[in-house]
Short mmCIF file of C-alpha atoms in Angstrom, two decimals:
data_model
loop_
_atom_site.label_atom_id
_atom_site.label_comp_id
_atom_site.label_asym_id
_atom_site.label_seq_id
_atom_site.Cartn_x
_atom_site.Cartn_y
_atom_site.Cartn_z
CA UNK A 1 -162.45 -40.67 160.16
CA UNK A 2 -160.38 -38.16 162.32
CA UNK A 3 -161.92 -34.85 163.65
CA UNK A 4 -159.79 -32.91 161.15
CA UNK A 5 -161.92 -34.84 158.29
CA UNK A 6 -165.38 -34.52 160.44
CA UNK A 7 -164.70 -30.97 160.73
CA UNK A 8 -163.97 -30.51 156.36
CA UNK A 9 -167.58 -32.14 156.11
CA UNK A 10 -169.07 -30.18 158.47
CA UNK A 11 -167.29 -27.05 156.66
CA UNK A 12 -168.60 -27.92 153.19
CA UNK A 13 -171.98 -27.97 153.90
CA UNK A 14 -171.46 -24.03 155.31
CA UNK A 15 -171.84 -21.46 153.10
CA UNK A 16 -170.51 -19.08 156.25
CA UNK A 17 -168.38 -20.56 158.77
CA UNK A 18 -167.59 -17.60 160.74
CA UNK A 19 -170.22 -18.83 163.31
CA UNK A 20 -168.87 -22.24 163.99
CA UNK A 21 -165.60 -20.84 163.89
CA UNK A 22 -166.49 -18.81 166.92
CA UNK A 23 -167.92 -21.03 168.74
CA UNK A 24 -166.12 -23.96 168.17
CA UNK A 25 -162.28 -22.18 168.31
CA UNK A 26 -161.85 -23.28 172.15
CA UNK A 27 -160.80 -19.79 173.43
CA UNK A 28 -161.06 -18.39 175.35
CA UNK A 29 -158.65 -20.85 176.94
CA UNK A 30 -155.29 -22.57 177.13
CA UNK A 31 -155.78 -23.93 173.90
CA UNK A 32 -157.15 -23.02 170.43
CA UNK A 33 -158.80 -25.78 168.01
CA UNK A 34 -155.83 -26.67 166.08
CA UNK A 35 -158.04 -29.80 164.53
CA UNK A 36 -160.14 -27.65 163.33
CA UNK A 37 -157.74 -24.74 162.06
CA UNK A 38 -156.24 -27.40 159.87
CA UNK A 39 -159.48 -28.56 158.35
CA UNK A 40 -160.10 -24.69 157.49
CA UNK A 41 -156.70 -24.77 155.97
CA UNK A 42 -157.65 -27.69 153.86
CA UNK A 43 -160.97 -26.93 152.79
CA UNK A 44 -160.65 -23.07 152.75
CA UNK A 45 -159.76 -20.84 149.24
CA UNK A 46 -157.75 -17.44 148.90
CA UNK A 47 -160.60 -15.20 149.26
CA UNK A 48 -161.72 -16.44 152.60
CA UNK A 49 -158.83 -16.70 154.15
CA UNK A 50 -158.39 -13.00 153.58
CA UNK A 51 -161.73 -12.05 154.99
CA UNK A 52 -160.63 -14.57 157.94
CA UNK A 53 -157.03 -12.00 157.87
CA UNK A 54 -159.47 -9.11 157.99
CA UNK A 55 -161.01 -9.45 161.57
CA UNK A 56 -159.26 -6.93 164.26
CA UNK A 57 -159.05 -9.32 167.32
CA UNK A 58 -157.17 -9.20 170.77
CA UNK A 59 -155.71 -12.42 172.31
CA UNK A 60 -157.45 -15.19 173.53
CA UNK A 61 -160.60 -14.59 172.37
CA UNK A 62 -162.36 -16.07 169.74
CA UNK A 63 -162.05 -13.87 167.24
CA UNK A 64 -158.13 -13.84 167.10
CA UNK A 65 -159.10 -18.09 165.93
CA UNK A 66 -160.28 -16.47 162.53
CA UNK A 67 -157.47 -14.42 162.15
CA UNK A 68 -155.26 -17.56 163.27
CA UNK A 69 -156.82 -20.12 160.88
CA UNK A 70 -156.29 -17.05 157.78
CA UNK A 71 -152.52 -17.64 158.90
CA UNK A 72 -152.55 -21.31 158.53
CA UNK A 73 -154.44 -21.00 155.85
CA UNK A 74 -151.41 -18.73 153.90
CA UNK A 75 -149.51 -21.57 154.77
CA UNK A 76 -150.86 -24.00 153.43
CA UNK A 77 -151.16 -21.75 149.90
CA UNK A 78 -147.49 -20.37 150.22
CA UNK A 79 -145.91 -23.53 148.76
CA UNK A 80 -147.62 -23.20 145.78
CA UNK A 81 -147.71 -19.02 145.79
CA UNK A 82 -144.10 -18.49 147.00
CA UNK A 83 -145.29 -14.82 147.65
CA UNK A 84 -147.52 -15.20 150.53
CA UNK A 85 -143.87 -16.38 152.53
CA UNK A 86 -144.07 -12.40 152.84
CA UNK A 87 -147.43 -12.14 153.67
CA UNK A 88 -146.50 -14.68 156.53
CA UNK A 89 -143.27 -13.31 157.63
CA UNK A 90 -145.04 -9.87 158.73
CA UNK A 91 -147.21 -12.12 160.98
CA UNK A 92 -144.23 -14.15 162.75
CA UNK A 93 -143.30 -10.90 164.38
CA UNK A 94 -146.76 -10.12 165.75
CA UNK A 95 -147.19 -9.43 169.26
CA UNK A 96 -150.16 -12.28 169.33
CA UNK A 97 -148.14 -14.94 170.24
CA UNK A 98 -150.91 -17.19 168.56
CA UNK A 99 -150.78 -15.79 165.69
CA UNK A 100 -146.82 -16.28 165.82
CA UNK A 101 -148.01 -19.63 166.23
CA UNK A 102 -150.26 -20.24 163.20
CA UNK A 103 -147.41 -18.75 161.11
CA UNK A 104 -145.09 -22.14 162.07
CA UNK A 105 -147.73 -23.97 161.95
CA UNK A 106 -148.86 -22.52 158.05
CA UNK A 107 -145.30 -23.01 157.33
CA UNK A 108 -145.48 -26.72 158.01
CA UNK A 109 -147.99 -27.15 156.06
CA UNK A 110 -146.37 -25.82 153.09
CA UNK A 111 -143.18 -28.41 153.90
CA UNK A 112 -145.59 -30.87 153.88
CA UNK A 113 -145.85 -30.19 149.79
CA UNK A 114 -142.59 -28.73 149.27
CA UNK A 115 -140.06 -29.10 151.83
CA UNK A 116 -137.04 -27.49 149.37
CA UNK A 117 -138.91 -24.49 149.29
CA UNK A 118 -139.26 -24.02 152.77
CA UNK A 119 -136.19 -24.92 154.04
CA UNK A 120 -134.97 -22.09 150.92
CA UNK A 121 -137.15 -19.66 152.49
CA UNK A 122 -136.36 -20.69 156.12
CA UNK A 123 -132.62 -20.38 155.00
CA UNK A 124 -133.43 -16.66 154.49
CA UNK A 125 -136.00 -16.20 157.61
CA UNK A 126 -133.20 -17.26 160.16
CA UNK A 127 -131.23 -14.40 159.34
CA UNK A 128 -133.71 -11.81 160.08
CA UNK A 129 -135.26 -10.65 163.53
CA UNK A 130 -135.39 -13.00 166.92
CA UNK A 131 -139.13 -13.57 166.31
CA UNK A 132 -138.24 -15.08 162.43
CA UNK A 133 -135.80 -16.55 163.96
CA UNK A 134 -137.79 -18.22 165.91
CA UNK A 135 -140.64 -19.14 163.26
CA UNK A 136 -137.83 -20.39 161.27
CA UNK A 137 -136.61 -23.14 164.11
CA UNK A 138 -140.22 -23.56 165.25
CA UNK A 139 -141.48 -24.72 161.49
CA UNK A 140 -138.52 -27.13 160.79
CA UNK A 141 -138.59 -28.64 164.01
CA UNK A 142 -141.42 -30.74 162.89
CA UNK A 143 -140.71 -34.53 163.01
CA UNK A 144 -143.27 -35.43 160.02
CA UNK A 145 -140.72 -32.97 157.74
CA UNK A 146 -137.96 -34.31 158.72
CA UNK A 147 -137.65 -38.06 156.84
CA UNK A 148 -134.86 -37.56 154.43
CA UNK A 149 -131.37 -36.98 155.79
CA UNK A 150 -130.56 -33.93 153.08
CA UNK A 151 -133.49 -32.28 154.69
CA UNK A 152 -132.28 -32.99 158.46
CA UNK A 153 -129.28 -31.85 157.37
CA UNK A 154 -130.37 -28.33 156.26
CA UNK A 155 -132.07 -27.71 159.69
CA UNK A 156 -129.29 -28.71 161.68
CA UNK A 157 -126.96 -26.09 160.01
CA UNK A 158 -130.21 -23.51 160.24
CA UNK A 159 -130.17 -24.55 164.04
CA UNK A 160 -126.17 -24.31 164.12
CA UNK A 161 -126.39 -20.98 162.52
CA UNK A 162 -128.98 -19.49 164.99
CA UNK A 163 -127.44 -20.65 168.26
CA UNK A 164 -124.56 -18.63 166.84
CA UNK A 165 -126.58 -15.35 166.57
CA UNK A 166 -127.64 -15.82 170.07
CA UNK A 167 -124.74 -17.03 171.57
CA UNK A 168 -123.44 -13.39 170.35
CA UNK A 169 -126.33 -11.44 171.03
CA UNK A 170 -126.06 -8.00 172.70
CA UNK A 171 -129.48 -7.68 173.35
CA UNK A 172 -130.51 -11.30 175.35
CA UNK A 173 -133.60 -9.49 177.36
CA UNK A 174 -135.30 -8.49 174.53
CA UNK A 175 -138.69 -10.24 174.67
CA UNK A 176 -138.27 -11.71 170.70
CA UNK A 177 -134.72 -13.23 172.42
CA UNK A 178 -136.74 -14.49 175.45
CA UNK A 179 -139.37 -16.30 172.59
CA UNK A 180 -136.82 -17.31 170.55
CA UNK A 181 -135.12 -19.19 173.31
CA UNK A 182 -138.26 -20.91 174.89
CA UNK A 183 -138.13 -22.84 171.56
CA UNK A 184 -134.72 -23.38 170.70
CA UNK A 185 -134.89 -25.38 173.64
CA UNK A 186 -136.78 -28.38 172.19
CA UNK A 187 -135.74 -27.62 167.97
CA UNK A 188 -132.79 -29.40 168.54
CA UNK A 189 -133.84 -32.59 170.34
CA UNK A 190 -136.09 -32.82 167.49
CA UNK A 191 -133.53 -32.50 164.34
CA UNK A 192 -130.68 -34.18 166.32
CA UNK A 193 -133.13 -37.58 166.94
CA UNK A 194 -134.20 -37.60 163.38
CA UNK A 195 -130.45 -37.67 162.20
CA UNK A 196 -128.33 -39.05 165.71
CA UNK A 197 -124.96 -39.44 163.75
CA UNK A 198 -124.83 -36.19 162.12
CA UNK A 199 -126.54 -34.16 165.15
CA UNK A 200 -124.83 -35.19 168.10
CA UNK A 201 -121.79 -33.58 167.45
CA UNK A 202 -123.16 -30.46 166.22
CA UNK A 203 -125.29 -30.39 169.58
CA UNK A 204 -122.18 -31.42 171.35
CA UNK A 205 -120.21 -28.69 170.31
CA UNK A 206 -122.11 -26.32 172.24
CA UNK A 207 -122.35 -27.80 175.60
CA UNK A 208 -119.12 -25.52 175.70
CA UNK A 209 -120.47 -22.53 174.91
CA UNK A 210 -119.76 -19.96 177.31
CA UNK A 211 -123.51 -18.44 177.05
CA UNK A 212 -125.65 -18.63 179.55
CA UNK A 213 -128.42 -19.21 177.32
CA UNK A 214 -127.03 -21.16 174.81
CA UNK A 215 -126.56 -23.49 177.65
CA UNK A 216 -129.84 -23.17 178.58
CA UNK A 217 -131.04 -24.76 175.65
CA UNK A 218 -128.95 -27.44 175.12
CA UNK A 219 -130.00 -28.11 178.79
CA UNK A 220 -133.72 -28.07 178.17
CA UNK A 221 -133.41 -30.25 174.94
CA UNK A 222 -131.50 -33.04 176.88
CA UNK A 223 -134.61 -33.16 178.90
CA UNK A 224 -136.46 -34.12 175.71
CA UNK A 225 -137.34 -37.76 175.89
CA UNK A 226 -137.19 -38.12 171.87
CA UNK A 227 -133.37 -37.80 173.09
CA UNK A 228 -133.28 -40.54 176.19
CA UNK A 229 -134.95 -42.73 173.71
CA UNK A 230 -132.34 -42.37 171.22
CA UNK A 231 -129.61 -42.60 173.43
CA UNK A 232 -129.80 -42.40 177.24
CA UNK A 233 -126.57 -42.78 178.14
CA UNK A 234 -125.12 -39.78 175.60
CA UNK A 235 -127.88 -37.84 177.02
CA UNK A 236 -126.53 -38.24 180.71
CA UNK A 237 -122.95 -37.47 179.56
CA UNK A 238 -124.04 -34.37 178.34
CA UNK A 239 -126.18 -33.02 181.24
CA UNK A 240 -123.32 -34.17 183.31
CA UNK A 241 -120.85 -32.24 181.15
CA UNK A 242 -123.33 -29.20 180.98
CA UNK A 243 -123.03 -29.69 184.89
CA UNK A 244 -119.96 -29.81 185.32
CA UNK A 245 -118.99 -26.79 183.12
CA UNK A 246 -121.42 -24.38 184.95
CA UNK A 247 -119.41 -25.24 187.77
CA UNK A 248 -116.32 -24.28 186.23
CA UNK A 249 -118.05 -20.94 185.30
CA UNK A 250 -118.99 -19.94 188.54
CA UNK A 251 -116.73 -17.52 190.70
CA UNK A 252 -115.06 -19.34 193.07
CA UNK A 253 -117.12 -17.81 196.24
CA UNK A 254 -120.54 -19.82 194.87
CA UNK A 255 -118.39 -23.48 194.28
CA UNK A 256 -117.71 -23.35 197.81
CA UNK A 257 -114.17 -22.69 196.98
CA UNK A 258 -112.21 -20.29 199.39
CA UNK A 259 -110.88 -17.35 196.75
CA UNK A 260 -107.59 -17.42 198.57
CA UNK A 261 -106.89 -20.74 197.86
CA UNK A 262 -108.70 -21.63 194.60
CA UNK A 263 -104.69 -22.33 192.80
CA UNK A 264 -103.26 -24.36 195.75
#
């Protein structure tokens, strides 16, 4: 039996679980009880995930858990009640970034039952704000939803279409931009390795991009060891070529390159 299940037992003997939510929610600290967030989501109804929603709580502490496991909890509900995706897309832009989390991590569990209705919704999420941008990329980027090619597919072109938004964005030091980026740079190892002959060239194309973050990105995912163990050797082309290219980007003075004699 995994924790997740020891923790729905434990749950439906509670008629409150408030207190054991509290204590057991493992903040504060660097990480919240995601084991047992999930056996919440499972074992949880409607009404108490709203009361969960209810609770005013700052970061890291335990009470922002309860409002956390509410979020997951939405999730889990949405793919059958396609009207809590709004409920959930108010809470990707919160300034918790937990609670940013629990909103990808709600929205997996609602692929998990219907992955053509999140990947519709998605769809629509990645051409909103940086932060549901981000929640967008974050929930597809999930290797457990990402087993049929048609579904791959979809996320790549999400992926494709929101590297394009930042590659053009005015704004790049907006803190949702900064988010955003910190996890476009692992999405894409993840949907290129779960469909290698359709991703790589999508990824490929932009190792040219003349964005600073964009490369960024594409950087950080060839780090990704999902990537070296799908193909090393394309992944050392590429950092090379990344390499390379920032080189060619640089003003002459910071190659090494004397500007007086950078065309002889």
């Amino acid at each position: 039996m995994s924790k997740i299940d020891d923790y729905r037992q434990t749950l439906k003997k509670l008629d409150d679980w408030i207190p054991i939510l509290l204590k057991e929610s493992g903040l504060p600290g660097p990480r919240g009880n995601l084991e047992l967030a999930y056996a919440v989501a499972g074992e949880g109804s409607k009404r108490q995930f709203e009361t969960l929603l209810s609770f005013q709580a700052e970061e890291n502490t335990p009470e922002v858990f309860l409002v956390f496991c509410g979020v997951v909890g939405l999730g889990k509900l949405a793919a059958s009640e396609a009207k809590l995706f709004n409920r959930l897309r108010g809470y990707a832009s919160d300034e918790r970034w937990r609670i940013r989390e629990a909103v990808a991590t709600g929205l997996q569990l609602a692929g998990d039952q219907d992955m053509e209705l999140l990947l519709k919704k998605m769809q629509n999420w990645s051409e909103g704000c940086w932060y549901e941008k981000r929640a967008a990329a974050a929930a597809l980027a999930e290797p457990r939803l990402l087993k049929e090619p048609r579904h791959v597919r979809q996320v790549l072109r999400i992926l494709d279409e929101i590297t394009a938004s930042m590659e053009s964005a005015e704004h790049p030091k907006e803190e949702a931009f900064k988010v955003l980026r910190q996890a476009m740079g692992y999405c894409w190892s993840v949907a290129v390795a779960a469909l290698p002959e359709e991703g790589r060239p999508m990824f490929e194309n932009w190792l040219h991009s003349q964005s600073d973050d964009v490369r960024w990105i594409m950087k950080e995912n060839l780090k990704k060891n999902r990537l070296a163990k799908m193909d090393v050797n394309w992944v050392k082309a590429g950092a090379s070529h990344l390499a390379h290219n920032e080189m060619e980007i640089l003003p002459c003075h910071l190659k090494g390159i004397s500007p007086s004699f950078s065309n002889t």
